[in-house]
JSON list of C-alpha atoms in Angstrom, two decimals:
[
{"chain": "D", "resi": 89, "resn": "UNK", "atom": "CA", "xyz": [24.09, -11.87, 14.13]},
{"chain": "D", "resi": 90, "resn": "UNK", "atom": "CA", "xyz": [26.05, -9.44, 16.32]},
{"chain": "D", "resi": 91, "resn": "UNK", "atom": "CA", "xyz": [24.58, -8.09, 19.54]},
{"chain": "D", "resi": 92, "resn": "UNK", "atom": "CA", "xyz": [24.64, -4.60, 18.05]},
{"chain": "D", "resi": 93, "resn": "UNK", "atom": "CA", "xyz": [22.54, -5.68, 15.05]},
{"chain": "D", "resi": 94, "resn": "UNK", "atom": "CA", "xyz": [20.18, -7.60, 17.36]},
{"chain": "D", "resi": 95, "resn": "UNK", "atom": "CA", "xyz": [19.67, -4.51, 19.53]},
{"chain": "D", "resi": 96, "resn": "UNK", "atom": "CA", "xyz": [19.15, -2.34, 16.45]},
{"chain": "D", "resi": 97, "resn": "UNK", "atom": "CA", "xyz": [16.67, -4.87, 15.05]},
{"chain": "D", "resi": 98, "resn": "UNK", "atom": "CA", "xyz": [14.66, -4.81, 18.29]},
{"chain": "D", "resi": 99, "resn": "UNK", "atom": "CA", "xyz": [14.69, -1.00, 18.30]},
{"chain": "D", "resi": 100, "resn": "UNK", "atom": "CA", "xyz": [13.65, -0.92, 14.63]},
{"chain": "D", "resi": 101, "resn": "UNK", "atom": "CA", "xyz": [10.84, -3.40, 15.33]},
{"chain": "D", "resi": 102, "resn": "UNK", "atom": "CA", "xyz": [9.46, -1.17, 18.09]},
{"chain": "D", "resi": 103, "resn": "UNK", "atom": "CA", "xyz": [9.78, 1.99, 16.00]},
{"chain": "D", "resi": 104, "resn": "UNK", "atom": "CA", "xyz": [8.11, 0.45, 12.96]},
{"chain": "D", "resi": 105, "resn": "UNK", "atom": "CA", "xyz": [5.33, -1.01, 15.12]},
{"chain": "D", "resi": 106, "resn": "UNK", "atom": "CA", "xyz": [4.58, 2.43, 16.52]},
{"chain": "D", "resi": 107, "resn": "UNK", "atom": "CA", "xyz": [4.82, 4.07, 13.10]},
{"chain": "D", "resi": 108, "resn": "UNK", "atom": "CA", "xyz": [2.47, 1.49, 11.56]},
{"chain": "D", "resi": 109, "resn": "UNK", "atom": "CA", "xyz": [-0.09, 2.09, 14.32]},
{"chain": "D", "resi": 110, "resn": "UNK", "atom": "CA", "xyz": [0.15, 5.85, 13.82]},
{"chain": "D", "resi": 111, "resn": "UNK", "atom": "CA", "xyz": [-0.29, 5.53, 10.06]},
{"chain": "D", "resi": 112, "resn": "UNK", "atom": "CA", "xyz": [-3.19, 3.10, 10.41]},
{"chain": "D", "resi": 113, "resn": "UNK", "atom": "CA", "xyz": [-4.96, 5.56, 12.67]},
{"chain": "D", "resi": 114, "resn": "UNK", "atom": "CA", "xyz": [-4.15, 8.43, 10.31]},
{"chain": "D", "resi": 115, "resn": "UNK", "atom": "CA", "xyz": [-5.37, 6.46, 7.32]},
{"chain": "D", "resi": 116, "resn": "UNK", "atom": "CA", "xyz": [-8.65, 5.56, 9.01]},
{"chain": "D", "resi": 117, "resn": "UNK", "atom": "CA", "xyz": [-9.24, 9.16, 10.06]},
{"chain": "D", "resi": 118, "resn": "UNK", "atom": "CA", "xyz": [-8.05, 10.94, 6.91]},
{"chain": "D", "resi": 119, "resn": "UNK", "atom": "CA", "xyz": [-9.17, 8.56, 4.17]},
{"chain": "D", "resi": 120, "resn": "UNK", "atom": "CA", "xyz": [-12.49, 7.46, 5.60]},
{"chain": "D", "resi": 121, "resn": "UNK", "atom": "CA", "xyz": [-13.70, 11.06, 5.65]},
{"chain": "D", "resi": 122, "resn": "UNK", "atom": "CA", "xyz": [-14.07, 10.63, 1.87]},
{"chain": "D", "resi": 123, "resn": "UNK", "atom": "CA", "xyz": [-16.57, 7.82, 2.35]},
{"chain": "D", "resi": 124, "resn": "UNK", "atom": "CA", "xyz": [-14.21, 5.00, 1.39]},
{"chain": "D", "resi": 125, "resn": "UNK", "atom": "CA", "xyz": [-12.28, 2.45, 3.41]},
{"chain": "D", "resi": 126, "resn": "UNK", "atom": "CA", "xyz": [-8.51, 2.29, 3.71]},
{"chain": "D", "resi": 127, "resn": "UNK", "atom": "CA", "xyz": [-8.53, -0.85, 1.53]},
{"chain": "D", "resi": 128, "resn": "UNK", "atom": "CA", "xyz": [-10.53, 1.01, -1.11]},
{"chain": "D", "resi": 129, "resn": "UNK", "atom": "CA", "xyz": [-8.02, 3.86, -0.91]},
{"chain": "D", "resi": 130, "resn": "UNK", "atom": "CA", "xyz": [-5.18, 1.40, -1.54]},
{"chain": "D", "resi": 131, "resn": "UNK", "atom": "CA", "xyz": [-7.04, 0.14, -4.62]},
{"chain": "D", "resi": 132, "resn": "UNK", "atom": "CA", "xyz": [-7.53, 3.72, -5.87]},
{"chain": "D", "resi": 133, "resn": "UNK", "atom": "CA", "xyz": [-3.85, 4.37, -5.28]},
{"chain": "D", "resi": 134, "resn": "UNK", "atom": "CA", "xyz": [-2.77, 1.31, -7.27]},
{"chain": "D", "resi": 135, "resn": "UNK", "atom": "CA", "xyz": [-5.04, 2.27, -10.16]},
{"chain": "D", "resi": 136, "resn": "UNK", "atom": "CA", "xyz": [-3.94, 5.89, -9.95]},
{"chain": "D", "resi": 137, "resn": "UNK", "atom": "CA", "xyz": [-0.27, 4.90, -10.12]},
{"chain": "D", "resi": 138, "resn": "UNK", "atom": "CA", "xyz": [-0.50, 2.07, -12.66]},
{"chain": "D", "resi": 139, "resn": "UNK", "atom": "CA", "xyz": [-3.54, 2.92, -14.79]},
{"chain": "D", "resi": 140, "resn": "UNK", "atom": "CA", "xyz": [-5.84, 0.21, -16.13]},
{"chain": "D", "resi": 141, "resn": "UNK", "atom": "CA", "xyz": [-5.10, -3.17, -14.55]},
{"chain": "D", "resi": 142, "resn": "UNK", "atom": "CA", "xyz": [-6.51, -6.65, -14.78]},
{"chain": "D", "resi": 143, "resn": "UNK", "atom": "CA", "xyz": [-8.10, -7.89, -11.59]},
{"chain": "D", "resi": 144, "resn": "UNK", "atom": "CA", "xyz": [-5.19, -10.30, -11.19]},
{"chain": "D", "resi": 145, "resn": "UNK", "atom": "CA", "xyz": [-2.63, -7.51, -11.54]},
{"chain": "D", "resi": 146, "resn": "UNK", "atom": "CA", "xyz": [-4.49, -5.30, -9.07]},
{"chain": "D", "resi": 147, "resn": "UNK", "atom": "CA", "xyz": [-4.71, -8.19, -6.62]},
{"chain": "D", "resi": 148, "resn": "UNK", "atom": "CA", "xyz": [-0.95, -8.71, -6.97]},
{"chain": "D", "resi": 149, "resn": "UNK", "atom": "CA", "xyz": [-0.27, -5.01, -6.30]},
{"chain": "D", "resi": 150, "resn": "UNK", "atom": "CA", "xyz": [-2.46, -5.15, -3.19]},
{"chain": "D", "resi": 151, "resn": "UNK", "atom": "CA", "xyz": [-1.12, -8.56, -2.06]},
{"chain": "D", "resi": 152, "resn": "UNK", "atom": "CA", "xyz": [-4.69, -9.87, -1.88]},
{"chain": "D", "resi": 153, "resn": "UNK", "atom": "CA", "xyz": [-6.80, -12.58, -3.49]},
{"chain": "D", "resi": 154, "resn": "UNK", "atom": "CA", "xyz": [-8.83, -11.61, -6.57]},
{"chain": "D", "resi": 155, "resn": "UNK", "atom": "CA", "xyz": [-12.07, -12.41, -4.70]},
{"chain": "D", "resi": 156, "resn": "UNK", "atom": "CA", "xyz": [-11.08, -9.97, -1.94]},
{"chain": "D", "resi": 157, "resn": "UNK", "atom": "CA", "xyz": [-10.26, -7.26, -4.49]},
{"chain": "D", "resi": 158, "resn": "UNK", "atom": "CA", "xyz": [-13.65, -7.86, -6.14]},
{"chain": "D", "resi": 159, "resn": "UNK", "atom": "CA", "xyz": [-15.36, -7.14, -2.80]},
{"chain": "D", "resi": 160, "resn": "UNK", "atom": "CA", "xyz": [-13.18, -4.06, -2.21]},
{"chain": "D", "resi": 161, "resn": "UNK", "atom": "CA", "xyz": [-13.98, -2.65, -5.66]},
{"chain": "D", "resi": 162, "resn": "UNK", "atom": "CA", "xyz": [-17.74, -3.26, -5.63]},
{"chain": "D", "resi": 163, "resn": "UNK", "atom": "CA", "xyz": [-18.58, -0.10, -3.63]},
{"chain": "D", "resi": 164, "resn": "UNK", "atom": "CA", "xyz": [-16.10, 1.95, -5.69]},
{"chain": "D", "resi": 165, "resn": "UNK", "atom": "CA", "xyz": [-17.84, 0.81, -8.88]},
{"chain": "D", "resi": 166, "resn": "UNK", "atom": "CA", "xyz": [-21.27, 1.60, -7.36]},
{"chain": "D", "resi": 167, "resn": "UNK", "atom": "CA", "xyz": [-20.09, 5.09, -6.37]},
{"chain": "D", "resi": 168, "resn": "UNK", "atom": "CA", "xyz": [-18.70, 5.69, -9.85]},
{"chain": "D", "resi": 169, "resn": "UNK", "atom": "CA", "xyz": [-15.03, 5.87, -8.85]},
{"chain": "D", "resi": 170, "resn": "UNK", "atom": "CA", "xyz": [-13.91, 2.72, -10.69]},
{"chain": "D", "resi": 171, "resn": "UNK", "atom": "CA", "xyz": [-14.97, 1.31, -14.05]},
{"chain": "D", "resi": 172, "resn": "UNK", "atom": "CA", "xyz": [-14.90, -2.37, -15.01]},
{"chain": "D", "resi": 173, "resn": "UNK", "atom": "CA", "xyz": [-14.50, -3.44, -18.61]},
{"chain": "D", "resi": 174, "resn": "UNK", "atom": "CA", "xyz": [-13.42, -6.40, -20.69]},
{"chain": "D", "resi": 175, "resn": "UNK", "atom": "CA", "xyz": [-10.72, -6.41, -23.31]},
{"chain": "D", "resi": 176, "resn": "UNK", "atom": "CA", "xyz": [-11.70, -6.80, -26.98]},
{"chain": "D", "resi": 177, "resn": "UNK", "atom": "CA", "xyz": [-9.18, -9.62, -27.38]},
{"chain": "D", "resi": 178, "resn": "UNK", "atom": "CA", "xyz": [-10.42, -11.71, -24.44]},
{"chain": "D", "resi": 179, "resn": "UNK", "atom": "CA", "xyz": [-13.93, -10.99, -23.12]},
{"chain": "D", "resi": 180, "resn": "UNK", "atom": "CA", "xyz": [-13.22, -13.16, -20.07]},
{"chain": "D", "resi": 181, "resn": "UNK", "atom": "CA", "xyz": [-10.47, -10.79, -18.90]},
{"chain": "D", "resi": 182, "resn": "UNK", "atom": "CA", "xyz": [-11.84, -8.13, -16.55]},
{"chain": "D", "resi": 183, "resn": "UNK", "atom": "CA", "xyz": [-9.91, -4.87, -16.33]},
{"chain": "D", "resi": 184, "resn": "UNK", "atom": "CA", "xyz": [-10.50, -1.97, -13.96]},
{"chain": "D", "resi": 185, "resn": "UNK", "atom": "CA", "xyz": [-9.55, 1.69, -14.14]},
{"chain": "D", "resi": 186, "resn": "UNK", "atom": "CA", "xyz": [-10.33, 4.94, -12.39]},
{"chain": "D", "resi": 187, "resn": "UNK", "atom": "CA", "xyz": [-13.27, 6.93, -13.71]},
{"chain": "D", "resi": 188, "resn": "UNK", "atom": "CA", "xyz": [-12.91, 10.69, -14.00]},
{"chain": "D", "resi": 189, "resn": "UNK", "atom": "CA", "xyz": [-14.49, 11.04, -10.54]},
{"chain": "D", "resi": 190, "resn": "UNK", "atom": "CA", "xyz": [-12.19, 8.32, -9.20]},
{"chain": "D", "resi": 191, "resn": "UNK", "atom": "CA", "xyz": [-9.12, 10.08, -10.60]},
{"chain": "D", "resi": 192, "resn": "UNK", "atom": "CA", "xyz": [-10.23, 13.33, -8.94]},
{"chain": "D", "resi": 193, "resn": "UNK", "atom": "CA", "xyz": [-10.77, 11.54, -5.62]},
{"chain": "D", "resi": 194, "resn": "UNK", "atom": "CA", "xyz": [-7.38, 9.83, -5.89]},
{"chain": "D", "resi": 195, "resn": "UNK", "atom": "CA", "xyz": [-5.66, 13.18, -6.56]},
{"chain": "D", "resi": 196, "resn": "UNK", "atom": "CA", "xyz": [-7.48, 14.83, -3.64]},
{"chain": "D", "resi": 197, "resn": "UNK", "atom": "CA", "xyz": [-6.56, 12.07, -1.21]},
{"chain": "D", "resi": 198, "resn": "UNK", "atom": "CA", "xyz": [-2.94, 12.01, -2.42]},
{"chain": "D", "resi": 199, "resn": "UNK", "atom": "CA", "xyz": [-2.66, 15.79, -2.00]},
{"chain": "D", "resi": 200, "resn": "UNK", "atom": "CA", "xyz": [-4.03, 15.53, 1.55]},
{"chain": "D", "resi": 201, "resn": "UNK", "atom": "CA", "xyz": [-1.64, 12.70, 2.45]},
{"chain": "D", "resi": 202, "resn": "UNK", "atom": "CA", "xyz": [1.36, 14.52, 0.97]},
{"chain": "D", "resi": 203, "resn": "UNK", "atom": "CA", "xyz": [0.39, 17.64, 2.95]},
{"chain": "D", "resi": 204, "resn": "UNK", "atom": "CA", "xyz": [0.35, 15.47, 6.06]},
{"chain": "D", "resi": 205, "resn": "UNK", "atom": "CA", "xyz": [3.85, 14.16, 5.24]},
{"chain": "D", "resi": 206, "resn": "UNK", "atom": "CA", "xyz": [5.01, 17.76, 4.78]},
{"chain": "D", "resi": 207, "resn": "UNK", "atom": "CA", "xyz": [3.75, 18.54, 8.27]},
{"chain": "D", "resi": 208, "resn": "UNK", "atom": "CA", "xyz": [5.68, 15.53, 9.59]},
{"chain": "D", "resi": 209, "resn": "UNK", "atom": "CA", "xyz": [8.88, 16.53, 7.77]},
{"chain": "D", "resi": 210, "resn": "UNK", "atom": "CA", "xyz": [8.63, 20.07, 9.13]},
{"chain": "D", "resi": 211, "resn": "UNK", "atom": "CA", "xyz": [8.91, 18.60, 12.64]},
{"chain": "D", "resi": 212, "resn": "UNK", "atom": "CA", "xyz": [12.23, 16.98, 11.70]},
{"chain": "D", "resi": 213, "resn": "UNK", "atom": "CA", "xyz": [15.37, 19.15, 11.62]},
{"chain": "D", "resi": 214, "resn": "UNK", "atom": "CA", "xyz": [16.06, 20.31, 8.04]},
{"chain": "D", "resi": 215, "resn": "UNK", "atom": "CA", "xyz": [19.54, 18.76, 8.05]},
{"chain": "D", "resi": 216, "resn": "UNK", "atom": "CA", "xyz": [18.04, 15.31, 8.77]},
{"chain": "D", "resi": 217, "resn": "UNK", "atom": "CA", "xyz": [15.11, 15.28, 6.32]},
{"chain": "D", "resi": 218, "resn": "UNK", "atom": "CA", "xyz": [17.00, 13.88, 3.32]},
{"chain": "D", "resi": 219, "resn": "UNK", "atom": "CA", "xyz": [18.47, 11.18, 5.53]},
{"chain": "D", "resi": 220, "resn": "UNK", "atom": "CA", "xyz": [15.04, 10.25, 6.92]},
{"chain": "D", "resi": 221, "resn": "UNK", "atom": "CA", "xyz": [13.54, 9.95, 3.44]},
{"chain": "D", "resi": 222, "resn": "UNK", "atom": "CA", "xyz": [16.58, 7.96, 2.25]},
{"chain": "D", "resi": 223, "resn": "UNK", "atom": "CA", "xyz": [16.44, 5.61, 5.26]},
{"chain": "D", "resi": 224, "resn": "UNK", "atom": "CA", "xyz": [12.73, 4.89, 4.88]},
{"chain": "D", "resi": 225, "resn": "UNK", "atom": "CA", "xyz": [13.17, 4.31, 1.14]},
{"chain": "D", "resi": 226, "resn": "UNK", "atom": "CA", "xyz": [16.02, 1.87, 1.82]},
{"chain": "D", "resi": 227, "resn": "UNK", "atom": "CA", "xyz": [13.99, 0.13, 4.52]},
{"chain": "D", "resi": 228, "resn": "UNK", "atom": "CA", "xyz": [11.14, -0.32, 2.06]},
{"chain": "D", "resi": 229, "resn": "UNK", "atom": "CA", "xyz": [13.50, -1.76, -0.56]},
{"chain": "D", "resi": 230, "resn": "UNK", "atom": "CA", "xyz": [15.04, -4.13, 1.98]},
{"chain": "D", "resi": 231, "resn": "UNK", "atom": "CA", "xyz": [11.60, -5.33, 3.10]},
{"chain": "D", "resi": 232, "resn": "UNK", "atom": "CA", "xyz": [10.52, -5.89, -0.51]},
{"chain": "D", "resi": 233, "resn": "UNK", "atom": "CA", "xyz": [13.64, -8.00, -1.11]},
{"chain": "D", "resi": 234, "resn": "UNK", "atom": "CA", "xyz": [12.89, -10.40, 1.75]},
{"chain": "D", "resi": 235, "resn": "UNK", "atom": "CA", "xyz": [11.46, -13.80, 0.83]},
{"chain": "D", "resi": 236, "resn": "UNK", "atom": "CA", "xyz": [7.75, -14.25, 1.37]},
{"chain": "D", "resi": 237, "resn": "UNK", "atom": "CA", "xyz": [6.01, -17.18, 3.02]},
{"chain": "D", "resi": 238, "resn": "UNK", "atom": "CA", "xyz": [4.82, -18.43, -0.37]},
{"chain": "D", "resi": 239, "resn": "UNK", "atom": "CA", "xyz": [8.35, -18.77, -1.82]},
{"chain": "D", "resi": 240, "resn": "UNK", "atom": "CA", "xyz": [9.51, -22.37, -1.15]},
{"chain": "D", "resi": 241, "resn": "UNK", "atom": "CA", "xyz": [13.03, -21.57, -2.39]},
{"chain": "D", "resi": 242, "resn": "UNK", "atom": "CA", "xyz": [13.51, -19.15, 0.51]},
{"chain": "D", "resi": 243, "resn": "UNK", "atom": "CA", "xyz": [12.23, -20.50, 3.84]},
{"chain": "D", "resi": 244, "resn": "UNK", "atom": "CA", "xyz": [10.99, -17.99, 6.38]},
{"chain": "D", "resi": 245, "resn": "UNK", "atom": "CA", "xyz": [10.35, -18.36, 10.09]},
{"chain": "D", "resi": 246, "resn": "UNK", "atom": "CA", "xyz": [6.82, -19.56, 9.35]},
{"chain": "D", "resi": 247, "resn": "UNK", "atom": "CA", "xyz": [7.91, -22.27, 6.93]},
{"chain": "D", "resi": 248, "resn": "UNK", "atom": "CA", "xyz": [10.86, -23.25, 9.15]},
{"chain": "D", "resi": 249, "resn": "UNK", "atom": "CA", "xyz": [8.53, -23.92, 12.10]},
{"chain": "D", "resi": 250, "resn": "UNK", "atom": "CA", "xyz": [6.74, -26.53, 10.00]},
{"chain": "D", "resi": 251, "resn": "UNK", "atom": "CA", "xyz": [9.93, -28.56, 9.50]}
]
């Protein structure tokens, strides 16, 4: 790797670290005011974007174990934001979806978060906004394309340390 790319990678690492901390703080402050946790908000978001999902599919979207997703959803079910049901074809298969109240909450939270992003974009020069959105989208795609620690065909730093 060239020195230029190494320096850019270090700068990117610092910038992303700061951005992640700022978003985590924002998420805790903005989402929790609705009486749900950030993890519960992520579950609402996945169900809002993808509709009815099996527990396994929701767990995959959230990159969590099914047992963890079950614990995250329990309060949402109790509050009436999420509904659990089985499929007629296979009664063992548990599916979850947003209730009407859950869909309203999801839309409210999304609108608030988009308004926050609008406030951020307004602080960026107009000529740079498209580039910023493009760059973050490309960064997200590049991150998604990286191998994960559970893919033996593509070793990562964690799996390489074990060798």
